[in-house]
PDB file of C-alpha atoms in Angstrom:
ATOM      1  CA  UNK C  24     -16.945  -1.915  13.566  1.00 75.00           C
ATOM      2  CA  UNK C  25     -13.641  -1.444  13.514  1.00 83.00           C
ATOM      3  CA  UNK C  26     -12.293   1.252  15.688  1.00 90.00           C
ATOM      4  CA  UNK C  27      -8.870   3.183  15.085  1.00 95.00           C
ATOM      5  CA  UNK C  28      -7.264   4.803  17.732  1.00 96.00           C
ATOM      6  CA  UNK C  29      -5.681   8.436  17.081  1.00 95.00           C
ATOM      7  CA  UNK C  30      -2.018   6.955  16.949  1.00 95.00           C
ATOM      8  CA  UNK C  31      -3.059   4.100  14.548  1.00 95.00           C
ATOM      9  CA  UNK C  32      -4.853   6.659  11.979  1.00 96.00           C
ATOM     10  CA  UNK C  33      -1.562   8.796  12.325  1.00 96.00           C
ATOM     11  CA  UNK C  34       0.505   5.600  11.650  1.00 95.00           C
ATOM     12  CA  UNK C  35      -1.738   4.632   8.634  1.00 96.00           C
ATOM     13  CA  UNK C  36      -2.022   8.020   6.938  1.00 97.00           C
ATOM     14  CA  UNK C  37       1.322   9.160   7.428  1.00 95.00           C
ATOM     15  CA  UNK C  38       2.665   5.740   5.943  1.00 96.00           C
ATOM     16  CA  UNK C  39       0.148   5.887   3.128  1.00 96.00           C
ATOM     17  CA  UNK C  40       1.256   9.245   2.166  1.00 96.00           C
ATOM     18  CA  UNK C  41       4.826   7.943   0.997  1.00 96.00           C
ATOM     19  CA  UNK C  42       3.049   5.199  -0.926  1.00 96.00           C
ATOM     20  CA  UNK C  43       3.465   5.332  -4.809  1.00 95.00           C
ATOM     21  CA  UNK C  44      -0.165   4.013  -5.765  1.00 92.00           C
ATOM     22  CA  UNK C  45       0.835   4.118  -9.516  1.00 88.00           C
ATOM     23  CA  UNK C  46       3.667   1.540  -8.985  1.00 94.00           C
ATOM     24  CA  UNK C  47       2.352  -0.087  -5.809  1.00 97.00           C
ATOM     25  CA  UNK C  48      -0.809  -1.257  -7.097  1.00 97.00           C
ATOM     26  CA  UNK C  49       0.519  -3.208  -9.960  1.00 97.00           C
ATOM     27  CA  UNK C  50       2.946  -4.745  -7.624  1.00 98.00           C
ATOM     28  CA  UNK C  51       0.164  -5.686  -5.071  1.00 98.00           C
ATOM     29  CA  UNK C  52      -2.235  -7.142  -7.823  1.00 98.00           C
ATOM     30  CA  UNK C  53       0.703  -8.868  -9.417  1.00 98.00           C
ATOM     31  CA  UNK C  54       1.973 -10.636  -6.656  1.00 98.00           C
ATOM     32  CA  UNK C  55      -1.420 -11.892  -5.679  1.00 98.00           C
ATOM     33  CA  UNK C  56      -1.687 -13.467  -8.927  1.00 97.00           C
ATOM     34  CA  UNK C  57       1.658 -14.779  -8.447  1.00 98.00           C
ATOM     35  CA  UNK C  58       1.726 -15.860  -4.800  1.00 97.00           C
ATOM     36  CA  UNK C  59      -1.929 -17.247  -5.071  1.00 95.00           C
ATOM     37  CA  UNK C  60      -2.356 -18.226  -8.852  1.00 94.00           C
ATOM     38  CA  UNK C  61      -6.018 -19.484  -8.370  1.00 93.00           C
ATOM     39  CA  UNK C  62      -6.828 -15.858  -7.830  1.00 94.00           C
ATOM     40  CA  UNK C  63      -6.386 -15.409 -11.871  1.00 95.00           C
ATOM     41  CA  UNK C  64      -9.498 -16.946 -12.381  1.00 92.00           C
ATOM     42  CA  UNK C  65     -10.882 -13.435 -12.269  1.00 93.00           C
ATOM     43  CA  UNK C  66      -8.700 -11.953 -15.070  1.00 95.00           C
ATOM     44  CA  UNK C  67      -9.263 -14.369 -18.197  1.00 92.00           C
ATOM     45  CA  UNK C  68      -9.760 -11.156 -20.162  1.00 96.00           C
ATOM     46  CA  UNK C  69      -6.309  -9.853 -18.700  1.00 97.00           C
ATOM     47  CA  UNK C  70      -4.102 -11.580 -21.629  1.00 97.00           C
ATOM     48  CA  UNK C  71      -0.734 -13.273 -20.806  1.00 97.00           C
ATOM     49  CA  UNK C  72      -0.623 -14.321 -16.891  1.00 97.00           C
ATOM     50  CA  UNK C  73       1.514 -17.528 -17.754  1.00 96.00           C
ATOM     51  CA  UNK C  74       4.584 -16.511 -15.487  1.00 97.00           C
ATOM     52  CA  UNK C  75       5.999 -14.272 -12.856  1.00 97.00           C
ATOM     53  CA  UNK C  76       7.432 -11.957 -15.419  1.00 97.00           C
ATOM     54  CA  UNK C  77       4.402 -11.964 -17.801  1.00 98.00           C
ATOM     55  CA  UNK C  78       2.078 -11.042 -14.792  1.00 98.00           C
ATOM     56  CA  UNK C  79       4.226  -8.306 -12.873  1.00 98.00           C
ATOM     57  CA  UNK C  80       4.751  -6.732 -16.617  1.00 97.00           C
ATOM     58  CA  UNK C  81       1.228  -7.039 -17.808  1.00 98.00           C
ATOM     59  CA  UNK C  82      -0.305  -3.513 -18.502  1.00 97.00           C
ATOM     60  CA  UNK C  83      -3.670  -4.653 -17.402  1.00 97.00           C
ATOM     61  CA  UNK C  84      -2.697  -5.949 -14.240  1.00 97.00           C
ATOM     62  CA  UNK C  85      -0.659  -2.667 -13.647  1.00 97.00           C
ATOM     63  CA  UNK C  86      -3.650  -0.720 -14.654  1.00 97.00           C
ATOM     64  CA  UNK C  87      -6.183  -2.432 -12.542  1.00 96.00           C
ATOM     65  CA  UNK C  88      -3.628  -2.681  -9.727  1.00 97.00           C
ATOM     66  CA  UNK C  89      -3.616   1.218  -9.643  1.00 97.00           C
ATOM     67  CA  UNK C  90      -7.485   1.062  -9.699  1.00 96.00           C
ATOM     68  CA  UNK C  91      -7.748  -1.246  -6.553  1.00 96.00           C
ATOM     69  CA  UNK C  92      -5.133   0.708  -4.782  1.00 96.00           C
ATOM     70  CA  UNK C  93      -6.765   3.992  -5.064  1.00 96.00           C
ATOM     71  CA  UNK C  94      -9.655   2.388  -3.729  1.00 95.00           C
ATOM     72  CA  UNK C  95      -7.699   1.540  -0.745  1.00 95.00           C
ATOM     73  CA  UNK C  96      -6.706   5.302  -0.405  1.00 95.00           C
ATOM     74  CA  UNK C  97      -9.935   5.962  -0.243  1.00 93.00           C
ATOM     75  CA  UNK C  98     -10.425   3.699   2.709  1.00 93.00           C
ATOM     76  CA  UNK C  99      -7.516   5.610   4.472  1.00 95.00           C
ATOM     77  CA  UNK C 100      -9.487   8.747   4.117  1.00 95.00           C
ATOM     78  CA  UNK C 101     -12.548   7.068   5.585  1.00 96.00           C
ATOM     79  CA  UNK C 102     -11.436   4.687   8.126  1.00 96.00           C
ATOM     80  CA  UNK C 103     -14.648   5.478  10.579  1.00 95.00           C
ATOM     81  CA  UNK C 104     -17.021   4.512   7.669  1.00 96.00           C
ATOM     82  CA  UNK C 105     -15.379   1.434   5.661  1.00 96.00           C
ATOM     83  CA  UNK C 106     -19.044  -0.190   5.370  1.00 96.00           C
ATOM     84  CA  UNK C 107     -20.631   3.112   4.136  1.00 96.00           C
ATOM     85  CA  UNK C 108     -17.260   4.125   1.716  1.00 96.00           C
ATOM     86  CA  UNK C 109     -17.633   0.371   0.317  1.00 97.00           C
ATOM     87  CA  UNK C 110     -21.308  -0.061   0.054  1.00 97.00           C
ATOM     88  CA  UNK C 111     -21.371   0.372  -3.720  1.00 97.00           C
ATOM     89  CA  UNK C 112     -18.248  -1.481  -4.449  1.00 96.00           C
ATOM     90  CA  UNK C 113     -19.595  -4.795  -2.091  1.00 96.00           C
ATOM     91  CA  UNK C 114     -22.590  -4.998  -4.180  1.00 96.00           C
ATOM     92  CA  UNK C 115     -20.293  -4.788  -7.110  1.00 96.00           C
ATOM     93  CA  UNK C 116     -18.315  -7.509  -6.261  1.00 95.00           C
ATOM     94  CA  UNK C 117     -21.151  -9.740  -5.061  1.00 92.00           C
ATOM     95  CA  UNK C 118     -23.681  -9.320  -7.747  1.00 92.00           C
ATOM     96  CA  UNK C 119     -21.539  -8.509 -10.715  1.00 93.00           C
ATOM     97  CA  UNK C 120     -18.157  -9.817 -10.212  1.00 93.00           C
ATOM     98  CA  UNK C 121     -18.735 -12.832  -7.979  1.00 91.00           C
ATOM     99  CA  UNK C 122     -15.525 -12.842  -6.134  1.00 93.00           C
ATOM    100  CA  UNK C 123     -15.346 -14.683  -2.921  1.00 91.00           C
ATOM    101  CA  UNK C 124     -14.524 -12.334   0.119  1.00 94.00           C
ATOM    102  CA  UNK C 125     -11.691 -14.686   0.969  1.00 93.00           C
ATOM    103  CA  UNK C 126      -9.929 -13.053  -1.955  1.00 94.00           C
ATOM    104  CA  UNK C 127     -10.016  -9.574  -0.041  1.00 96.00           C
ATOM    105  CA  UNK C 128      -8.074 -11.104   2.832  1.00 96.00           C
ATOM    106  CA  UNK C 129      -5.411 -12.520   0.463  1.00 96.00           C
ATOM    107  CA  UNK C 130      -4.942  -9.213  -1.040  1.00 97.00           C
ATOM    108  CA  UNK C 131      -4.693  -7.197   2.215  1.00 97.00           C
ATOM    109  CA  UNK C 132      -2.171  -9.531   3.102  1.00 98.00           C
ATOM    110  CA  UNK C 133      -0.433  -9.315   0.226  1.00 98.00           C
ATOM    111  CA  UNK C 134      -0.524  -5.445   0.497  1.00 98.00           C
ATOM    112  CA  UNK C 135       0.844  -5.779   3.902  1.00 98.00           C
ATOM    113  CA  UNK C 136       4.030  -7.856   2.619  1.00 98.00           C
ATOM    114  CA  UNK C 137       4.675  -5.065  -0.044  1.00 98.00           C
ATOM    115  CA  UNK C 138       4.534  -2.277   2.677  1.00 97.00           C
ATOM    116  CA  UNK C 139       6.974  -4.259   4.441  1.00 98.00           C
ATOM    117  CA  UNK C 140       9.202  -4.580   1.379  1.00 97.00           C
ATOM    118  CA  UNK C 141       8.987  -0.942   0.539  1.00 97.00           C
ATOM    119  CA  UNK C 142       9.088   0.717   4.206  1.00 97.00           C
ATOM    120  CA  UNK C 143      11.631  -1.757   5.679  1.00 97.00           C
ATOM    121  CA  UNK C 144      12.589  -0.958   9.439  1.00 97.00           C
ATOM    122  CA  UNK C 145       9.821   1.664   9.426  1.00 97.00           C
ATOM    123  CA  UNK C 146       7.288  -1.094   9.238  1.00 98.00           C
ATOM    124  CA  UNK C 147       7.397  -1.680  12.680  1.00 98.00           C
ATOM    125  CA  UNK C 148       5.378  -4.271  14.445  1.00 98.00           C
ATOM    126  CA  UNK C 149       2.923  -1.324  15.753  1.00 97.00           C
ATOM    127  CA  UNK C 150       2.664  -0.015  12.433  1.00 97.00           C
ATOM    128  CA  UNK C 151       2.068  -3.410  10.794  1.00 98.00           C
ATOM    129  CA  UNK C 152      -0.918  -3.763  13.408  1.00 98.00           C
ATOM    130  CA  UNK C 153      -2.500  -0.625  12.395  1.00 97.00           C
ATOM    131  CA  UNK C 154      -2.554  -1.414   8.781  1.00 97.00           C
ATOM    132  CA  UNK C 155      -3.620  -5.076   9.413  1.00 98.00           C
ATOM    133  CA  UNK C 156      -6.623  -3.435  11.042  1.00 97.00           C
ATOM    134  CA  UNK C 157      -7.354  -1.426   7.810  1.00 97.00           C
ATOM    135  CA  UNK C 158      -7.109  -4.264   5.521  1.00 97.00           C
ATOM    136  CA  UNK C 159      -9.178  -6.658   7.908  1.00 97.00           C
ATOM    137  CA  UNK C 160     -11.601  -3.510   7.927  1.00 97.00           C
ATOM    138  CA  UNK C 161     -11.647  -3.100   4.132  1.00 97.00           C
ATOM    139  CA  UNK C 162     -12.283  -6.681   3.498  1.00 97.00           C
ATOM    140  CA  UNK C 163     -15.153  -6.902   6.186  1.00 97.00           C
ATOM    141  CA  UNK C 164     -16.559  -3.591   4.369  1.00 97.00           C
ATOM    142  CA  UNK C 165     -16.426  -5.288   0.941  1.00 97.00           C
ATOM    143  CA  UNK C 166     -18.146  -8.415   2.328  1.00 96.00           C
ATOM    144  CA  UNK C 167     -20.680  -6.573   3.969  1.00 96.00           C
ATOM    145  CA  UNK C 168     -23.558  -6.552   1.364  1.00 95.00           C
ATOM    146  CA  UNK C 169     -23.033 -10.088   0.204  1.00 94.00           C
ATOM    147  CA  UNK C 170     -26.000 -12.035   0.175  1.00 94.00           C
TER     148      UNK C 170
ATOM    149  CA  UNK B  14       0.705 -28.718  -2.755  1.00 80.00           C
ATOM    150  CA  UNK B  15       4.213 -29.716  -3.515  1.00 89.00           C
ATOM    151  CA  UNK B  16       7.476 -27.820  -3.536  1.00 96.00           C
ATOM    152  CA  UNK B  17       9.033 -27.792  -6.939  1.00 97.00           C
ATOM    153  CA  UNK B  18      12.798 -27.460  -7.237  1.00 98.00           C
ATOM    154  CA  UNK B  19      12.714 -23.949  -8.050  1.00 98.00           C
ATOM    155  CA  UNK B  20      10.509 -23.388  -4.551  1.00 98.00           C
ATOM    156  CA  UNK B  21      13.151 -25.417  -2.678  1.00 98.00           C
ATOM    157  CA  UNK B  22      16.073 -23.290  -4.502  1.00 98.00           C
ATOM    158  CA  UNK B  23      14.263 -19.964  -3.906  1.00 98.00           C
ATOM    159  CA  UNK B  24      13.597 -20.901  -0.287  1.00 98.00           C
ATOM    160  CA  UNK B  25      17.341 -22.069   0.514  1.00 98.00           C
ATOM    161  CA  UNK B  26      18.642 -18.596  -1.318  1.00 96.00           C
ATOM    162  CA  UNK B  27      16.175 -16.793   0.889  1.00 97.00           C
ATOM    163  CA  UNK B  28      16.965 -18.832   4.235  1.00 97.00           C
ATOM    164  CA  UNK B  29      20.923 -18.139   3.396  1.00 96.00           C
ATOM    165  CA  UNK B  30      20.391 -14.478   3.427  1.00 96.00           C
ATOM    166  CA  UNK B  31      18.776 -14.740   6.844  1.00 97.00           C
ATOM    167  CA  UNK B  32      22.180 -16.059   8.226  1.00 92.00           C
ATOM    168  CA  UNK B  33      22.533 -16.427  11.870  1.00 95.00           C
ATOM    169  CA  UNK B  34      19.383 -13.858  12.418  1.00 98.00           C
ATOM    170  CA  UNK B  35      16.947 -16.831  12.561  1.00 98.00           C
ATOM    171  CA  UNK B  36      16.214 -16.616  16.177  1.00 98.00           C
ATOM    172  CA  UNK B  37      15.750 -12.838  15.973  1.00 98.00           C
ATOM    173  CA  UNK B  38      13.681 -12.882  12.984  1.00 98.00           C
ATOM    174  CA  UNK B  39      11.257 -15.650  14.716  1.00 98.00           C
ATOM    175  CA  UNK B  40      11.053 -13.193  17.760  1.00 98.00           C
ATOM    176  CA  UNK B  41      10.121 -10.391  15.520  1.00 98.00           C
ATOM    177  CA  UNK B  42       7.744 -12.370  13.661  1.00 98.00           C
ATOM    178  CA  UNK B  43       5.921 -13.377  16.973  1.00 98.00           C
ATOM    179  CA  UNK B  44       5.974  -9.881  18.188  1.00 98.00           C
ATOM    180  CA  UNK B  45       4.110  -8.907  14.889  1.00 98.00           C
ATOM    181  CA  UNK B  46       1.764 -11.595  15.525  1.00 98.00           C
ATOM    182  CA  UNK B  47       0.621 -10.663  18.997  1.00 97.00           C
ATOM    183  CA  UNK B  48       0.132  -7.147  17.957  1.00 97.00           C
ATOM    184  CA  UNK B  49      -1.596  -7.678  14.746  1.00 97.00           C
ATOM    185  CA  UNK B  50      -3.745 -10.537  15.819  1.00 96.00           C
ATOM    186  CA  UNK B  51      -4.315 -10.395  19.664  1.00 94.00           C
ATOM    187  CA  UNK B  52      -6.002 -13.814  20.033  1.00 92.00           C
ATOM    188  CA  UNK B  53      -2.903 -15.600  19.365  1.00 95.00           C
ATOM    189  CA  UNK B  54      -2.005 -14.004  22.479  1.00 95.00           C
ATOM    190  CA  UNK B  55      -4.194 -16.534  24.419  1.00 92.00           C
ATOM    191  CA  UNK B  56      -1.808 -19.438  23.758  1.00 93.00           C
ATOM    192  CA  UNK B  57       0.950 -17.264  25.880  1.00 94.00           C
ATOM    193  CA  UNK B  58      -0.812 -16.606  29.025  1.00 92.00           C
ATOM    194  CA  UNK B  59       2.635 -17.621  31.171  1.00 94.00           C
ATOM    195  CA  UNK B  60       4.849 -15.121  29.016  1.00 96.00           C
ATOM    196  CA  UNK B  61       5.610 -11.635  29.235  1.00 97.00           C
ATOM    197  CA  UNK B  62       4.692 -10.357  26.039  1.00 96.00           C
ATOM    198  CA  UNK B  63       6.096  -6.777  26.472  1.00 96.00           C
ATOM    199  CA  UNK B  64       8.527  -5.450  23.750  1.00 96.00           C
ATOM    200  CA  UNK B  65      11.907  -6.894  24.380  1.00 95.00           C
ATOM    201  CA  UNK B  66      10.633  -9.866  26.407  1.00 97.00           C
ATOM    202  CA  UNK B  67      13.311 -12.366  27.036  1.00 98.00           C
ATOM    203  CA  UNK B  68      10.269 -15.177  26.803  1.00 98.00           C
ATOM    204  CA  UNK B  69       9.441 -13.946  23.669  1.00 98.00           C
ATOM    205  CA  UNK B  70      13.327 -14.013  22.341  1.00 98.00           C
ATOM    206  CA  UNK B  71      13.752 -17.298  23.426  1.00 98.00           C
ATOM    207  CA  UNK B  72      10.655 -18.502  21.937  1.00 98.00           C
ATOM    208  CA  UNK B  73      11.419 -16.763  18.770  1.00 98.00           C
ATOM    209  CA  UNK B  74      14.831 -18.797  18.662  1.00 98.00           C
ATOM    210  CA  UNK B  75      12.881 -21.865  18.988  1.00 97.00           C
ATOM    211  CA  UNK B  76      10.990 -21.194  15.965  1.00 98.00           C
ATOM    212  CA  UNK B  77      13.983 -19.964  14.016  1.00 98.00           C
ATOM    213  CA  UNK B  78      15.960 -22.885  14.603  1.00 97.00           C
ATOM    214  CA  UNK B  79      13.040 -24.996  13.610  1.00 98.00           C
ATOM    215  CA  UNK B  80      12.651 -23.255  10.374  1.00 98.00           C
ATOM    216  CA  UNK B  81      16.231 -23.498   9.773  1.00 98.00           C
ATOM    217  CA  UNK B  82      16.115 -27.379  10.381  1.00 97.00           C
ATOM    218  CA  UNK B  83      13.132 -27.428   8.054  1.00 98.00           C
ATOM    219  CA  UNK B  84      14.944 -25.328   5.029  1.00 98.00           C
ATOM    220  CA  UNK B  85      17.558 -28.169   5.592  1.00 97.00           C
ATOM    221  CA  UNK B  86      15.277 -31.100   5.292  1.00 97.00           C
ATOM    222  CA  UNK B  87      13.195 -29.857   2.530  1.00 97.00           C
ATOM    223  CA  UNK B  88      13.125 -33.430   0.779  1.00 96.00           C
ATOM    224  CA  UNK B  89      11.667 -34.761   3.928  1.00 96.00           C
ATOM    225  CA  UNK B  90       9.691 -32.096   5.805  1.00 96.00           C
ATOM    226  CA  UNK B  91       7.650 -34.576   7.492  1.00 96.00           C
ATOM    227  CA  UNK B  92      10.287 -36.352   8.721  1.00 96.00           C
ATOM    228  CA  UNK B  93      12.423 -33.660  10.215  1.00 96.00           C
ATOM    229  CA  UNK B  94       9.284 -32.092  11.979  1.00 97.00           C
ATOM    230  CA  UNK B  95       7.777 -35.405  13.236  1.00 96.00           C
ATOM    231  CA  UNK B  96       8.576 -34.656  16.664  1.00 97.00           C
ATOM    232  CA  UNK B  97       7.178 -31.084  16.532  1.00 97.00           C
ATOM    233  CA  UNK B  98       4.378 -32.249  14.758  1.00 95.00           C
ATOM    234  CA  UNK B  99       3.433 -34.568  17.718  1.00 95.00           C
ATOM    235  CA  UNK B 100       3.982 -31.868  20.175  1.00 95.00           C
ATOM    236  CA  UNK B 101       1.555 -29.579  18.225  1.00 94.00           C
ATOM    237  CA  UNK B 102      -1.092 -32.069  17.789  1.00 93.00           C
ATOM    238  CA  UNK B 103      -0.875 -33.700  21.524  1.00 92.00           C
ATOM    239  CA  UNK B 104       0.352 -31.173  23.851  1.00 93.00           C
ATOM    240  CA  UNK B 105       0.104 -27.574  22.452  1.00 93.00           C
ATOM    241  CA  UNK B 106      -3.102 -28.152  20.344  1.00 91.00           C
ATOM    242  CA  UNK B 107      -2.817 -24.408  18.657  1.00 93.00           C
ATOM    243  CA  UNK B 108      -5.865 -24.242  16.410  1.00 92.00           C
ATOM    244  CA  UNK B 109      -4.735 -24.717  12.785  1.00 93.00           C
ATOM    245  CA  UNK B 110      -5.862 -20.971  11.979  1.00 93.00           C
ATOM    246  CA  UNK B 111      -3.081 -19.541  13.746  1.00 95.00           C
ATOM    247  CA  UNK B 112      -0.194 -21.158  11.639  1.00 96.00           C
ATOM    248  CA  UNK B 113      -1.208 -18.932   9.068  1.00 97.00           C
ATOM    249  CA  UNK B 114      -1.075 -15.792  10.887  1.00 97.00           C
ATOM    250  CA  UNK B 115       2.431 -16.652  11.938  1.00 98.00           C
ATOM    251  CA  UNK B 116       3.421 -17.735   8.594  1.00 98.00           C
ATOM    252  CA  UNK B 117       2.190 -14.278   7.393  1.00 98.00           C
ATOM    253  CA  UNK B 118       4.032 -12.303  10.066  1.00 98.00           C
ATOM    254  CA  UNK B 119       7.290 -14.443   9.220  1.00 98.00           C
ATOM    255  CA  UNK B 120       6.672 -13.332   5.572  1.00 98.00           C
ATOM    256  CA  UNK B 121       6.396  -9.625   6.747  1.00 98.00           C
ATOM    257  CA  UNK B 122       9.371  -9.987   8.825  1.00 98.00           C
ATOM    258  CA  UNK B 123      11.514 -11.272   5.953  1.00 98.00           C
ATOM    259  CA  UNK B 124      10.432  -8.595   3.716  1.00 98.00           C
ATOM    260  CA  UNK B 125      11.309  -5.995   5.717  1.00 98.00           C
ATOM    261  CA  UNK B 126      14.507  -7.383   6.243  1.00 98.00           C
ATOM    262  CA  UNK B 127      15.861  -8.626   3.157  1.00 96.00           C
ATOM    263  CA  UNK B 128      13.761  -6.838   0.326  1.00 96.00           C
ATOM    264  CA  UNK B 129      15.948  -7.969  -2.315  1.00 94.00           C
ATOM    265  CA  UNK B 130      15.204 -11.650  -1.325  1.00 93.00           C
ATOM    266  CA  UNK B 131      11.490 -11.026  -1.715  1.00 97.00           C
ATOM    267  CA  UNK B 132      10.937 -10.961  -5.238  1.00 98.00           C
ATOM    268  CA  UNK B 133       7.392 -12.181  -6.218  1.00 98.00           C
ATOM    269  CA  UNK B 134       8.688 -15.583  -6.967  1.00 98.00           C
ATOM    270  CA  UNK B 135      10.363 -16.203  -3.683  1.00 98.00           C
ATOM    271  CA  UNK B 136       7.424 -14.584  -1.963  1.00 98.00           C
ATOM    272  CA  UNK B 137       5.400 -17.073  -3.710  1.00 98.00           C
ATOM    273  CA  UNK B 138       8.027 -20.264  -2.548  1.00 98.00           C
ATOM    274  CA  UNK B 139       8.150 -19.041   0.993  1.00 98.00           C
ATOM    275  CA  UNK B 140       4.529 -18.795   1.258  1.00 98.00           C
ATOM    276  CA  UNK B 141       4.048 -22.510  -0.058  1.00 98.00           C
ATOM    277  CA  UNK B 142       7.108 -23.757   2.281  1.00 98.00           C
ATOM    278  CA  UNK B 143       5.251 -21.850   5.434  1.00 98.00           C
ATOM    279  CA  UNK B 144       1.933 -23.563   4.321  1.00 98.00           C
ATOM    280  CA  UNK B 145       3.646 -27.024   3.932  1.00 98.00           C
ATOM    281  CA  UNK B 146       5.379 -26.416   7.340  1.00 98.00           C
ATOM    282  CA  UNK B 147       2.081 -25.474   8.884  1.00 97.00           C
ATOM    283  CA  UNK B 148       0.520 -28.759   7.154  1.00 97.00           C
ATOM    284  CA  UNK B 149       3.109 -31.037   8.597  1.00 97.00           C
ATOM    285  CA  UNK B 150       2.647 -29.410  12.217  1.00 96.00           C
ATOM    286  CA  UNK B 151      -1.095 -30.215  12.067  1.00 95.00           C
ATOM    287  CA  UNK B 152      -0.960 -33.308  10.345  1.00 95.00           C
ATOM    288  CA  UNK B 153      -1.650 -35.526  13.358  1.00 93.00           C
ATOM    289  CA  UNK B 154      -4.280 -33.420  15.053  1.00 93.00           C
ATOM    290  CA  UNK B 155      -6.960 -35.714  14.215  1.00 94.00           C
TER     291      UNK B 155
END
């Protein structure tokens, strides 16, 4: 189980409060599809993913990115029980969506890169370390119910 | 995985913006890696890893300079990095999983310092470049 110190929780929540979930979600999911194109395999129904411009401008990518990031926001509110919080989503990703948990790690790292992009110097090494713990915790929680 | 002409051009553009800061960015990436992925510290028991450590700065410069050399030799990375590849295979023997961790922290460092040079396309090309460098450095492991 992931344990967060008071300082880590504080670093994570204060940064998260400044994230524009609407915009960042699309940016993060879009970049996942651009940087790791094989992840597009899960999104055949999303229409045009043929180029960086098409992906980053795709309305379905933006909408789904927002949904994913809202879910992450939920993680930030429940850092002490990620496995419980993501139990249902874990079953969904295994049984219905058939997503290899490796993809959760890829998404987590893209999320961290986008935070670095947006927050610059404020995204110090200790702040990054705290956020790496959250994304690793979410990835593990989402994989927890796999069978 | 092959670096396309567009990838090479993206990497060169991004690295040009790094300018003379490659050493500083190398050190910052190492610091980020040691904090985010504590298992990586096991390769540096002989180092002072506190913030501002002269040893980390020195090592960061080695990493930065090696990457600068790689950026200048994108058409022959295996050749340019051959000596470093031997070193990592026979002497350092850093487990291959760790190259991804340092590569990620290098991306984070670049993103935080030069956001304008971290478009999705450049992000992708840099990720490919670092993965290719990592492959070269582990290519003689067995």
